[in-house]
Each structure stands twice: as structure tokens, then as C-alpha cells.
XYZ file of C-alpha atoms in Angstrom:
569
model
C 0.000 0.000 0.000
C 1.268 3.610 -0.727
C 1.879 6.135 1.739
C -0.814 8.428 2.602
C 1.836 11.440 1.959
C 3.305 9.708 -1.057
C -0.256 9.507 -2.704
C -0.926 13.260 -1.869
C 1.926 14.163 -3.489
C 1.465 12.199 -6.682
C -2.102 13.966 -6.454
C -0.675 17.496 -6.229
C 1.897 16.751 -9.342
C -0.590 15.400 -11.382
C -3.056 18.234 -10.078
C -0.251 21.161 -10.779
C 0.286 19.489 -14.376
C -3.314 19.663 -15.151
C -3.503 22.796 -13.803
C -0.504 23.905 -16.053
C -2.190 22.506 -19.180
C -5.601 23.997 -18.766
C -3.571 27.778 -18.612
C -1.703 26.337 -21.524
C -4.519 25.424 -23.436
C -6.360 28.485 -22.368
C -3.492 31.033 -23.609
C -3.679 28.623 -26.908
C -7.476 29.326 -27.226
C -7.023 32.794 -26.983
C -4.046 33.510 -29.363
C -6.303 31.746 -31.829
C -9.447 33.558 -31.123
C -7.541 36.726 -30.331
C -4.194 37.132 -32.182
C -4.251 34.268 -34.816
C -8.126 34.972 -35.908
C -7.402 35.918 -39.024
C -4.967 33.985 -39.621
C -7.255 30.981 -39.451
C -10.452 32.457 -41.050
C -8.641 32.729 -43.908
C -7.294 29.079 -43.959
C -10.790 27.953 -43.628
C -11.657 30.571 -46.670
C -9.066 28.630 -48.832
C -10.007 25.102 -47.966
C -13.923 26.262 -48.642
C -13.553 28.400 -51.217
C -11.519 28.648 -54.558
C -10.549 32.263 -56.068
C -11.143 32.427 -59.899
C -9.296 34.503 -62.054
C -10.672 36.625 -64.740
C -8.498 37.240 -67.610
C -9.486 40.610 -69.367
C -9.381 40.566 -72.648
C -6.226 42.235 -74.685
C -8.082 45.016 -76.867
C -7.656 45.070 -80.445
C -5.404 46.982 -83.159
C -6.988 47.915 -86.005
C -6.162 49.978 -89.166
C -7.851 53.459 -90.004
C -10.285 51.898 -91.908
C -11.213 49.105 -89.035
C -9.428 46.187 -90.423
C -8.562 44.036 -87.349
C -4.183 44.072 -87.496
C -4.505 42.092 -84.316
C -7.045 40.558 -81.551
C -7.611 38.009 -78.726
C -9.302 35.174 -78.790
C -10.795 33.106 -76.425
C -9.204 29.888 -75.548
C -8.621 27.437 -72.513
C -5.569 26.059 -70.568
C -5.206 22.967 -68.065
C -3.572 23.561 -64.869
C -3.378 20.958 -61.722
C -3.127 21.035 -58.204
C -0.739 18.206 -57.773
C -2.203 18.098 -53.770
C -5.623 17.112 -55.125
C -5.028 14.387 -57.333
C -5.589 11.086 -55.588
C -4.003 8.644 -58.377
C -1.312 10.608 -60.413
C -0.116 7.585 -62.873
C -3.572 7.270 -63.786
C -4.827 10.964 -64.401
C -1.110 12.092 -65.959
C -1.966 8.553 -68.502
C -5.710 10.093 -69.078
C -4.361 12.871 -70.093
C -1.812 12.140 -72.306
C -4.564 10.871 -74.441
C -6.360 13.337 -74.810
C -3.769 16.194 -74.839
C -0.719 14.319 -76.755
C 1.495 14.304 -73.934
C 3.865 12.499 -72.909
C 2.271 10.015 -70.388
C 6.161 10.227 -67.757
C 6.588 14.074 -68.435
C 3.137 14.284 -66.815
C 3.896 11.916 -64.219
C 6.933 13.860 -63.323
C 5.060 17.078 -63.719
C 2.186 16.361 -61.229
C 4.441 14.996 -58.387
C 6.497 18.263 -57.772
C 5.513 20.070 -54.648
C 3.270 22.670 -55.904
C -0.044 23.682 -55.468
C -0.751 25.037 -59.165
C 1.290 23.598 -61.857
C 0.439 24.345 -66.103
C -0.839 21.152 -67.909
C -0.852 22.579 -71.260
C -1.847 26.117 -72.417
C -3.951 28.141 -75.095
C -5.695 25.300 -76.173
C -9.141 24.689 -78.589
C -12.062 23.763 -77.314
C -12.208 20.058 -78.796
C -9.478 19.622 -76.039
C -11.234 21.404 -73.697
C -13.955 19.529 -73.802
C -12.037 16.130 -73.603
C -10.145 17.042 -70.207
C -13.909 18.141 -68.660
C -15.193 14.942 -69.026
C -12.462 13.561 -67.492
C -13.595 14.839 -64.785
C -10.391 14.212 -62.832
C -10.292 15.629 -58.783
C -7.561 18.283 -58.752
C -7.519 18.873 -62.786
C -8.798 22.290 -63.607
C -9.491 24.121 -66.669
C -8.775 28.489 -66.795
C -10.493 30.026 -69.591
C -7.861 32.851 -71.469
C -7.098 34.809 -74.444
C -4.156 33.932 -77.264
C -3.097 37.130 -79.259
C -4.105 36.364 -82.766
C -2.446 38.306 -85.679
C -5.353 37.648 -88.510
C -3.115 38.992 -91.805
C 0.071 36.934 -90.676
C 3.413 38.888 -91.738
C 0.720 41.963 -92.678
C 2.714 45.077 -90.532
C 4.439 42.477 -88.268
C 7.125 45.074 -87.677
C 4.632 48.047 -86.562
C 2.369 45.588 -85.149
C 5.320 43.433 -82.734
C 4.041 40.555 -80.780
C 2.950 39.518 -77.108
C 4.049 36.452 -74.849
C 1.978 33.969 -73.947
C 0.408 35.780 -70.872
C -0.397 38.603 -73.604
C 2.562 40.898 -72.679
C 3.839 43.157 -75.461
C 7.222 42.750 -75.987
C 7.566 44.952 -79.112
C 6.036 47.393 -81.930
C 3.124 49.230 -80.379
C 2.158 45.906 -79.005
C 5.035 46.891 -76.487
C 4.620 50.266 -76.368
C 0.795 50.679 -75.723
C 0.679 47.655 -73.701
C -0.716 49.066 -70.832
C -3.737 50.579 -72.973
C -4.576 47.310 -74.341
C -4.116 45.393 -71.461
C -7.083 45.906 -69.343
C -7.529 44.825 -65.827
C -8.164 40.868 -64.703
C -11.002 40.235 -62.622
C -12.252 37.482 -60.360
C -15.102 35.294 -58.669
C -15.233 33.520 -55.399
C -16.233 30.086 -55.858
C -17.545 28.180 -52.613
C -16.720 24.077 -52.019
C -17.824 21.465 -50.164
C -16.129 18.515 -48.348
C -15.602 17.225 -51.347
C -14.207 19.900 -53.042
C -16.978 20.398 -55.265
C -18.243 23.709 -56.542
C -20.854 25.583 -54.911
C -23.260 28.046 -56.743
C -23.707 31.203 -54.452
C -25.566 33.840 -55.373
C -23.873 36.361 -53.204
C -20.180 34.562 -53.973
C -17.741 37.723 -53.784
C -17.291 38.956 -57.640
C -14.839 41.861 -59.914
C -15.491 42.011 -63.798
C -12.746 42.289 -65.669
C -12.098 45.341 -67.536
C -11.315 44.154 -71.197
C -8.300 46.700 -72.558
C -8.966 49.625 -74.930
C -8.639 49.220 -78.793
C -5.482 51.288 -80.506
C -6.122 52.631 -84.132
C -3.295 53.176 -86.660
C -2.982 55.803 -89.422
C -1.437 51.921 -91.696
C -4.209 51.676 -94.051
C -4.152 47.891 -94.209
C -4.150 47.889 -98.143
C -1.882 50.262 -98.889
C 0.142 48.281 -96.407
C -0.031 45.314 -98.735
C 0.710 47.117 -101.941
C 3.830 48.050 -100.209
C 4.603 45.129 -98.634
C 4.397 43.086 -102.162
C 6.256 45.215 -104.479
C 9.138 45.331 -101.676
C 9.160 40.954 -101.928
C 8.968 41.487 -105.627
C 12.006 43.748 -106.133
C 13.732 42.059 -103.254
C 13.339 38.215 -104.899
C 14.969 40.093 -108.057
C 17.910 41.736 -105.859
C 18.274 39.563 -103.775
C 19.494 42.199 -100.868
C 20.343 42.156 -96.972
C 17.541 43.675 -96.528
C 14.759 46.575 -97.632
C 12.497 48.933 -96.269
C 9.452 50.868 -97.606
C 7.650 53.302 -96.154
C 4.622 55.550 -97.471
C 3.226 58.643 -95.880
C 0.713 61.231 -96.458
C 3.026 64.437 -96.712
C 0.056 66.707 -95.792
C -0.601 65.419 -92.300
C 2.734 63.298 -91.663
C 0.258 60.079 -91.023
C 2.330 56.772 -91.675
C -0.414 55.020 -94.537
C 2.396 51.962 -94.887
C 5.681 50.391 -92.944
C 7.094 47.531 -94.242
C 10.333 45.839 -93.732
C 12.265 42.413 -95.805
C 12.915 39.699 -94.668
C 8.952 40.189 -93.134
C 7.940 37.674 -90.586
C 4.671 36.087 -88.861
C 4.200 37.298 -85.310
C 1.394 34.318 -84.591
C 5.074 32.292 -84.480
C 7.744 35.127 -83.793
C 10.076 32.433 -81.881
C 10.540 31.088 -84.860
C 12.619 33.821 -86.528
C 15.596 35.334 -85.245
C 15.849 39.165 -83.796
C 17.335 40.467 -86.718
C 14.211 39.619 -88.776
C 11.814 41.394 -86.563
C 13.778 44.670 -85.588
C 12.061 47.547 -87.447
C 14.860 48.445 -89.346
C 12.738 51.791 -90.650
C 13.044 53.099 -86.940
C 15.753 51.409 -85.818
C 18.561 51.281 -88.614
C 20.771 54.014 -89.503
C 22.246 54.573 -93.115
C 24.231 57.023 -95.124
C 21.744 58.883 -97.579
C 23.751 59.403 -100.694
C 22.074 61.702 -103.307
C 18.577 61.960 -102.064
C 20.371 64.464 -99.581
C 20.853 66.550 -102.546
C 17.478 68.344 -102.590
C 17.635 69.091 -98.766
C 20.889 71.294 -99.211
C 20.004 72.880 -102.271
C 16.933 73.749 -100.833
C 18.749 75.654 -97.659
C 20.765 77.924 -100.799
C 17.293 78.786 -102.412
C 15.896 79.710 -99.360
C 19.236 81.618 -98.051
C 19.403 83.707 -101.813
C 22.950 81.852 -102.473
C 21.574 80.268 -105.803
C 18.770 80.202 -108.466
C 17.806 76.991 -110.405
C 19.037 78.643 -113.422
C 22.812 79.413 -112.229
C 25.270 77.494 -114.157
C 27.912 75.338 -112.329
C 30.410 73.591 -114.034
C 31.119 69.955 -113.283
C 34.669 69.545 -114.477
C 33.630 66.797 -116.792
C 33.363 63.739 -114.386
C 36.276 64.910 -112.232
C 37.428 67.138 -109.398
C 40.299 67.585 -107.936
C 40.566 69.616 -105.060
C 42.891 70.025 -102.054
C 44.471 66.356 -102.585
C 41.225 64.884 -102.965
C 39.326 63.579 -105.746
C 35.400 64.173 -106.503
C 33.887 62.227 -109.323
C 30.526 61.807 -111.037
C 29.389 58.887 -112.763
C 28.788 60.462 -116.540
C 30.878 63.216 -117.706
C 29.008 66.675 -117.392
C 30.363 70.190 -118.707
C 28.106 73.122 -117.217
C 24.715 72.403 -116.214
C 22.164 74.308 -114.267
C 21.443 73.895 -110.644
C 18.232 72.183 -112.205
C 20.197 69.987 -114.019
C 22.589 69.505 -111.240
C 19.924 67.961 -109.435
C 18.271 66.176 -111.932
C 21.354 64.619 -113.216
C 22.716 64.147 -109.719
C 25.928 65.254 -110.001
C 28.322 64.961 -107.134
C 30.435 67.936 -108.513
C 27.968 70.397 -109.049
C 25.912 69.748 -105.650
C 29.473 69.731 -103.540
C 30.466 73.212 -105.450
C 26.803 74.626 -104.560
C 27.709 72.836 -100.799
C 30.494 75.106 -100.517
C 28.374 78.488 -100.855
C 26.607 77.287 -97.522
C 30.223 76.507 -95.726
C 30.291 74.290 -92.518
C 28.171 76.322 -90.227
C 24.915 77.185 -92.691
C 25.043 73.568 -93.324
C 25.088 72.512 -89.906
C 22.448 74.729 -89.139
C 20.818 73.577 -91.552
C 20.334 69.748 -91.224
C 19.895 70.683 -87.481
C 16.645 72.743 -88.827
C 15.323 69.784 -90.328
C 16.191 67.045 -87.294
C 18.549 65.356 -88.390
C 20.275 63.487 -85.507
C 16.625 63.920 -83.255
C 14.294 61.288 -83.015
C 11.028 61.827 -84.824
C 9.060 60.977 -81.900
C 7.475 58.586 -84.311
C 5.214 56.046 -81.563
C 7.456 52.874 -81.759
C 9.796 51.574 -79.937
C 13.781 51.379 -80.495
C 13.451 54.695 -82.658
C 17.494 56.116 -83.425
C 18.834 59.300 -83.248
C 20.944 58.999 -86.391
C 24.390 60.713 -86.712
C 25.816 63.990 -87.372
C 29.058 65.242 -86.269
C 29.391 68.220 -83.665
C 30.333 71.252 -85.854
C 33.439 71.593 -84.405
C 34.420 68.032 -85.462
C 33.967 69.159 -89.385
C 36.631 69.354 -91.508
C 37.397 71.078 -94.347
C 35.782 68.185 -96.200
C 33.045 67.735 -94.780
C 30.380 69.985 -96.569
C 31.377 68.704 -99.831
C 30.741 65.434 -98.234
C 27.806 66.095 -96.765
C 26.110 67.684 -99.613
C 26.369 64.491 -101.707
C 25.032 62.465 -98.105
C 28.398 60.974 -97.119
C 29.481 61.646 -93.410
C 25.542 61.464 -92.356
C 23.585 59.009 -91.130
C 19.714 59.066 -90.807
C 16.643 56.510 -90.279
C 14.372 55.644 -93.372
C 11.858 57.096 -91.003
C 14.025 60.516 -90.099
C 14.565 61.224 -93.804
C 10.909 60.658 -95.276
C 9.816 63.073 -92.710
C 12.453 66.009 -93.798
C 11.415 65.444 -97.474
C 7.587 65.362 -97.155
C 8.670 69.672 -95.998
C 8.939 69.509 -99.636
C 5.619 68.475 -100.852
C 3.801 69.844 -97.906
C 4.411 73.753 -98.710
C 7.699 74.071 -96.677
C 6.404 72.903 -92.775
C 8.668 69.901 -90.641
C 5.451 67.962 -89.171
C 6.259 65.297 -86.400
C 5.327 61.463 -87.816
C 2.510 59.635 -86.297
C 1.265 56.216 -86.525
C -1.624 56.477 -84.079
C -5.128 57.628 -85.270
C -6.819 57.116 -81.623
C -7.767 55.325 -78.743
C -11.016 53.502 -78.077
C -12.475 52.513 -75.343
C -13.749 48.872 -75.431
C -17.233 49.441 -75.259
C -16.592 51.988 -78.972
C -18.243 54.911 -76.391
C -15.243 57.192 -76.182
C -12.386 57.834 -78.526
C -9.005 59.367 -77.641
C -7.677 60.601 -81.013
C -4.665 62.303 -82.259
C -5.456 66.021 -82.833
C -4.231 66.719 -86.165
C -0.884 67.243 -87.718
C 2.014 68.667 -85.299
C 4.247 71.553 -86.825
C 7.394 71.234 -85.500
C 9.097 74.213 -87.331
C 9.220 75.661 -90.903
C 11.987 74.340 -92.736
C 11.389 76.899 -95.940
C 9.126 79.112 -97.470
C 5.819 77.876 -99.169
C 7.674 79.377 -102.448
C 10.882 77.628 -102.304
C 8.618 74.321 -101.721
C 5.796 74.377 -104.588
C 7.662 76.871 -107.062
C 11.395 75.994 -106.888
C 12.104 72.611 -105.270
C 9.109 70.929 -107.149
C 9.362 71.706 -110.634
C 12.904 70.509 -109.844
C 12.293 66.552 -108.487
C 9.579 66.747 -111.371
C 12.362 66.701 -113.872
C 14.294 64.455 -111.571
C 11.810 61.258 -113.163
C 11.235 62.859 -116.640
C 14.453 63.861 -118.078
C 16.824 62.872 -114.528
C 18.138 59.267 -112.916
C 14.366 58.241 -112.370
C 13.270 57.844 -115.436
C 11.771 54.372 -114.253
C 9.021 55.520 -112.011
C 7.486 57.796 -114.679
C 3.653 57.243 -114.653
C 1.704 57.758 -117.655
C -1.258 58.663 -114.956
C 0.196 60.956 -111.889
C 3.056 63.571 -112.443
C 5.499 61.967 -110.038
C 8.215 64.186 -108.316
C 11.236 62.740 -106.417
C 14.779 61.915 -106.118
C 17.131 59.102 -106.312
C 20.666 57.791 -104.073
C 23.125 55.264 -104.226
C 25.251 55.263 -100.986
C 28.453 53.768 -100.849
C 28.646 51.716 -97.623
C 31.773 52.229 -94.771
C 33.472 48.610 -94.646
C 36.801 48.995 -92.635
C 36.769 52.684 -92.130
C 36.519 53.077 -96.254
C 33.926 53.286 -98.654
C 33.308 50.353 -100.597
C 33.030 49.884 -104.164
C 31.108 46.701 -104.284
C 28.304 47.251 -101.326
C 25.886 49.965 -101.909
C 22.643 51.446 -100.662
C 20.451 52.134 -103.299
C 17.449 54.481 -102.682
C 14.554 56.638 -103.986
C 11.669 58.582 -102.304
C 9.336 60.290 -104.260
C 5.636 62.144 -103.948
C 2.439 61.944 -106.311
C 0.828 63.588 -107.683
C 3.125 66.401 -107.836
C 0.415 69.693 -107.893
C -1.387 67.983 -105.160
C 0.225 65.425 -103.300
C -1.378 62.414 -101.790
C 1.637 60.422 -101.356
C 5.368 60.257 -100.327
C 7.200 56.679 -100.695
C 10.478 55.602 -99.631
C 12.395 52.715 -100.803
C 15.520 51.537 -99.830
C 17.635 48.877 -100.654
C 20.919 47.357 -98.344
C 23.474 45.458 -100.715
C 21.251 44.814 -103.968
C 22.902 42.229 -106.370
C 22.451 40.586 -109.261
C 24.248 43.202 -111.297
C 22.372 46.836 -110.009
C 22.969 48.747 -107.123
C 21.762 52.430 -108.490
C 18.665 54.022 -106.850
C 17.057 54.437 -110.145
C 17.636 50.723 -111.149
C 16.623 49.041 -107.666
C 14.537 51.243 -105.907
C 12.280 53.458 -108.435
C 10.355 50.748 -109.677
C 9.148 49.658 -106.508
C 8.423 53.710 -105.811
C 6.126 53.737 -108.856
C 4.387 50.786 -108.004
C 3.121 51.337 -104.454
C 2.153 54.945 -106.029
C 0.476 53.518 -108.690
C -1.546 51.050 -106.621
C -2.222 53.463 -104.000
C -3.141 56.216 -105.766
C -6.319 54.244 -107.621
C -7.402 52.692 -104.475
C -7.200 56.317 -103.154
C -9.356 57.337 -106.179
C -7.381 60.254 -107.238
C -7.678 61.735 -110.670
C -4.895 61.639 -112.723
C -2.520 64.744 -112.898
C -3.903 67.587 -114.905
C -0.751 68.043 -117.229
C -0.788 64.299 -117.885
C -4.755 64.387 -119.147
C -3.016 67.438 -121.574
C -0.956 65.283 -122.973
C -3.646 62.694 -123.939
């Protein structure tokens, strides 16, 4: 028998321990009632209840007319929650079936320590369909959008691309991403025991607010015209690359921007970055002779010369200070007209020379070269142009005939279209508006943007025009005459730096014109990097494809022929 005393004391140890659980327990009770309340509400939230995302959808980019460049549709994605699954072999082997996976990269897939793992993404409803009636525990299917690009290669390069999650990652899919993007939404959906949904009417609920639609001044056909004359003269060429670009001179709207090689931004991984870099915004490239009209526009307008002055051209030769100046046909005296027209290197350097270093200078810097355009795409250059005080004694010779400057396709077409225009240096644009995605409220672009007056309205329409007009009648583009549209431009053939030297077998050949010439509805840019196949000069390589996109865009545009060309008739 035990000990009275030894038994009370067993009873007072057993009592204290009791004692010192109950305070234990209590304090336990209360930090969970008290401190760690919320803590557990919201575990029992997530084991009733399952949050449902929303996607909003990615708003659509669509040409001035309408023409959908790019939308979202809706598809559907498998995702698991490995924790769920009660046989994993056997759902990762049902699967496979009916998803055409493999049945062990499944397997694998499902037994990593996750709570939400990807199945298989942006897939068509068929599948869909298949993995619902399944009906596998802990297999779920998300409804979301895959960025759809219905004209394939059609302004891939203006257009740019999204991941799968729909983030832009270039062209103004990058760059308005945020406007097109919207806002995700969501919906509480209740469980039971079994994990099974629950309909509740008052289940917590946020719409998702689908992104706003961007409209582009790219009219989707001209777009094409340019787009297929560019493959056309390219396949004959056979070049590094090409660009194209066509704008309307009176309101600096970008109607076309096309780039070769093109590619197809419904499979963008497929092609390397070089293909998709908009080399219009992007690339930088010494002009040649369609620099020509710029400078001899800055003596008109400065009283230094008058299209009739003669300058002699030292028959195909000049040598001056050591250095050498050549033209590529011998020439005796011609006009400044003529100079022009017959693009001679000679005459244009002697009539650079009346300007000197610092007119020049100030003269490029009036019409931005070296500035962006502020053109709305991404990865837009500055272009080059020496510091003054870096000039030499060459360099307005240079200059003048576009050696020692480097611009943008997209930095040039917007200096020349001062020509055309009546004299006025608009800023580019390639966004019409904004709209909401309901189509209730528009954001648009309010008209064109003067940046600065580059010349008078005079020098423009009665000097510098009459001047490219002779350019493709009597000049070096003779090949985008149009028996239709009086056509006004200029053509360049750029010698290309290899080695610190110019070469003599790689060139840049070039031409940029405007139609019709009294009234014009159109400026084009073409130019070609490293043509072959036995041409390099602008007004072999490039001036066809000029006359072509103004041809074709000019009758969809419905514009009457030129007045002087019905006199001829």
C-alpha cells in the first residue's frame, strides 16, 4: 500500500500538471481567437472556397479603316493542383490521351511540390472539352485569351508581338501595352467537403475590364501594296535587306511600314531578332544623293543660288585640295536644275560650298537630323551627325552628296515630305486614336504637329518641285514615270563604310518620291541594303518599286490623274 503522503503528493503533481495545461490550453485558445483569428479564417476561406481569375481581354489593333491588325481570342488552358489528385499515374496517362502528352513528363510534372502547376496552355475547345469529361479531382481548366495576328506577316514590324500571358514585348504591341491590357477580374467560388463547386448567389465577384482598342494611321491595303512590291524587287535583288515606307506628306500620317525579310508574329520564336527589328526606326544609313534636294533647298531659301545658275562639273572629275570628286557620266556646265536632276556629285558639292560648314550645320539641325522623330514605336534612333566643331574642311562637300551622315528611313521621309507639304517639318505619327472597349469614347490624335518651318511655301511648290519633277522625266528616275500621276522625287546610291573606307562593291540604293506632284497624296520611300544581281543604283533598284506602291495606292485612293498628264492625252 502507498503512503498516505506519497499519494498526496502524486495527487498534487498530477493536479499542478493539469492545472498547467488547462492555462496552456487556455493562452492557446485565446491567441487563436484573439491574435491568430485571421490567420485561421482565412485558412478555412481557402479550404472552402476557390478564387477564380478573370483574364481581361487584350483590346484590339486595327487599321484606319477598321481592319482588325490584331485581336484576342478566347481559348482554354489545363492547370493541376498536384495536392488534389488522388491517383497521379492514372490521371497524368488520361491525359496524355487526350492532350498528346507524354504520359512520364506528366507523371513527373504532377508529383512536384506545388499547389498550381500548367498542364498545357492556349488550347481549342475540342481539347477542352475532352479534359472536362475527365472529370479528374484536382484537374482544372482556366479560360484565357491567345493574341491572334489575322493577316500573318501583314505590318508584323509596326504591329510586334505579345508572350503567352499577352505581354507586349515589341512594336506598339510593347509600347501601348498598358492601354490594351485591361484589368483581370475574379469570382469567389464556394466548395464542399468534397471539393466540389458551390453556386452562391452572393459569392464575392470583380469584372474584368477588357483593354482599350489602338487605331493606326497603316491603311491595311496600302500596307499590302507596299509590302508586295518590296518581296517582288527584293526576290529580283536579292538584298540584306529593304524597307518601304509611305506617308501622307500633308498630315505626316504613316499610310504603310514595311520591312524584308517580313515575318509572322502568330510564331515570332521562330525567326531570329534580326528579322523582326524595325529596321525603318531602328537602322541608320548614309543617304547618298537623295540628300541633294535638302541642301540645295537651304541655298534657295538663303538667296545663295537660283535653279538657273550654271555650275560647271569639271567633266566627271574634281580635284581639289588632294582629294578627288567624281561623277558617274561626264558633265560640262549644267544648271542647278540639271545639277539635281542629273545628280551630279560635282555640281551639288560646289553649290555645298556656298553654304560653308556652319549654314550647313544649321541647316540639317533645322530639319532634325540626328533627333528622333518621336514617331510612336519603340527602339526609334537618333541617327548621326558630327558636332560642328568636329567638321573638316571636307566635310560639306561630303555632306552635300550624303556621305558623313547618317539618318533613319523614317528621319529622312519626314524632312522630305517639308517639300511636298508647302515648306512645314510635321512630327510622324502612326496612331489615329484610342477607343475605349465598349466603342463609347475615342481618344484621337489632334491633327498634324508643326514642328518648325523648314522653308518658305515658295521655295517648296515653285522651286524645289518643278525641280524633283524633272528628276523622273528627263533625270536618274526615269523608271518611275507614270503615264497617270506627275510623279516628283529623287534618287541615291550610298556607298557603304566597310573597314573605315567606302566600298566599291556594297551599296545602298534608294529613292523617295511624292504623287501627284500639284497635289500630293503620297510620299514613298524605298531603300535597298546590298542589292545584287548586277544593279545597285537608286534608279535601277529602288524606283520601280516607288512607282508601283504609287500607282496602286493612288487608284485605291481614287485620285484623278494629274492635270498636265490628261493634256498630254
Amino acid at each position: 500500500m502507498v503512503p498516505l503522503k506519497k499519494h498526496k503528493f502524486l495527487v498534487n503533481i498530477i493536479g499542478s500538471l493539469l492545472i498547467i495545461a488547462f492555462i496552456v490550453l487556455v493562452i492557446r485558445i485565446g491567441k487563436v481567437q484573439l491574435t491568430d483569428h485571421h490567420k485561421y479564417v482565412q485558412l478555412a476561406k481557402q479550404q472552402q472556397s476557390k478564387k477564380i481569375d478573370m483574364p481581361a481581354r487584350r483590346g484590339m489593333i486595327l487599321d484606319r479603316n477598321g481592319t482588325k491588325l490584331a485581336e484576342s481570342l478566347q481559348l482554354g488552358s489545363v492547370y493541376a493542383d498536384p495536392a488534389e489528385i488522388q491517383d497521379i499515374t492514372y490521371a497524368a496517362h488520361q491525359l496524355s490521351k487526350v492532350l498528346k502528352l507524354k504520359s512520364s513528363k506528366l507523371t513527373n510534372l504532377l508529383n512536384k511540390d506545388k499547389r498550381f502547376v500548367w498542364i498545357k496552355r492556349k488550347i481549342n475547345d475540342k481539347d477542352i472539352d475532352a479534359v472536362e469529361r475527365l472529370s479528374l479531382k484536382g484537374i482544372y481548366v482556366k479560360r484565357e485569351y491567345l493574341r491572334f495576328y489575322p493577316n500573318r506577316q501583314l505590318a508584323a514590324h509596326v504591329l510586334g508581338f505579345t508572350d503567352v500571358d499577352e505581354k507586349g514585348l515589341d512594336g506598339i504591341e510593347l509600347l501601348y501595352n498598358d492601354t490594351l491590357s485591361g484589368k483581370a477580374g475574379y469570382r469567389i467560388m464556394e466548395r464542399d467537403a468534397l471539393q466540389r463547386p458551390i453556386s452562391m448567389p452572393d459569392a464575392e465577384f470583380q469584372r474584368p475590364v477588357h483593354g482599350d482598342n489602338v487605331v493606326l494611321t497603316i491603311d491595311a491595303n496600302i500596307q499590302r501594296f507596299a509590302e508586295e512590291e518590296l518581296e517582288e524587287a527584293c526576290k529580283k535583288w536579292a538584298p540584306l535587306s529593304a524597307t518601304a515606307i509611305v506617308m501622307d506628306p500633308v498630315t505626316a500620317e504613316v499610310l504603310a511600314m514595311a520591312n524584308y525579310p517580313a515575318y509572322d508574329p502568330n510564331k515570332f520564336k521562330k525567326y531570329p531578332s534580326s528579322v523582326r527589328r524595325n529596321l525603318a526606326v531602328t537602322d541608320c544609313y548614309e543617304l547618298g544623293s537623295v540628300m541633294k534636294p535638302i541642301v540645295v533647298s537651304g541655298l534657295f531659301e538663303r538667296g545663295l543660288a537660283k535653279p538657273g545658275d550654271i555650275i560647271y562639273c569639271e567633266n566627271g572629275v574634281w580635284n581639289i585640295n588632294g582629294r578627288a570628286m567624281r561623277d558617274t557620266h561626264k558633265h560640262g556646265n549644267l544648271t542647278v536644275t540639271d545639277v539635281i536632276a542629273q545628280s551630279s556629285n560635282i555640281g551639288t558639292g560646289k553649290l555645298g560650298m556656298r553654304l560653308g560648314n556652319e549654314n550647313l550645320f544649321k541647316l540639317l539641325k533645322q530639319f532634325n537630323f540626328g533627333e528622333k522623330t518621336g514617331i510612336e514605336l519603340p527602339g526609334e534612333s537618333w541617327g548621326i551627325i558630327l558636332p560642328l566643331k568636329k567638321w573638316t574642311e571636307c566635310s560639306v562637300r561630303n555632306i552635300s552628296i550624303g556621305q558623313g551622315i547618317a539618318v533613319t528611313s523614317m528621319q529622312f521621309i519626314t524632312a522630305f515630305c517639308s517639300m511636298p507639304n508647302g515648306g512645314l517639318l510635321l512630327k510622324p505619327s502612326i496612331i489615329k486614336s484610342k477607343v475605349s472597349n465598349d466603342d463609347k469614347t475615342a481618344e484621337g490624335v489632334s491633327g498634324p504637329q508643326v514642328v518648325r518651318r523648314v522653308m518658305s511655301a515658295r521655295v517648296a511648290r515653285d522651286v524645289m518641285n518643278p525641280i524633283l519633277r524633272k528628276v523622273v522625266t528627263d533625270g536618274t528616275a526615269k523608271n518611275a514615270n507614270l503615264e497617270e500621276y506627275d510623279v516628283a522625287g529623287k534618287t541615291g546610291t550610298a556607298q557603304k563604310v566597310v573597314d573605315k573606307q567606302y566600298s566599291h562593291t556594297k551599296f545602298i540604293g534608294s529613292f523617295i518620291a511624292y504623287a501627284p506632284a500639284e497635289r500630293p497624296r503620297v510620299c514613298v520611300l524605298v531603300v535597298i541594303n546590298e542589292p545584287k544581281n548586277g544593279a545597285y543604283y537608286g534608279g535601277t533598284v529602288a524606283s520601280p518599286v516607288v512607282r508601283e506602291i504609287i500607282a496602286r495606292s493612288l487608284l485605291y485612293l481614287k485620285v484623278e490623274p494629274s492635270q498636265c498628264k490628261i493634256a498630254m492625252q
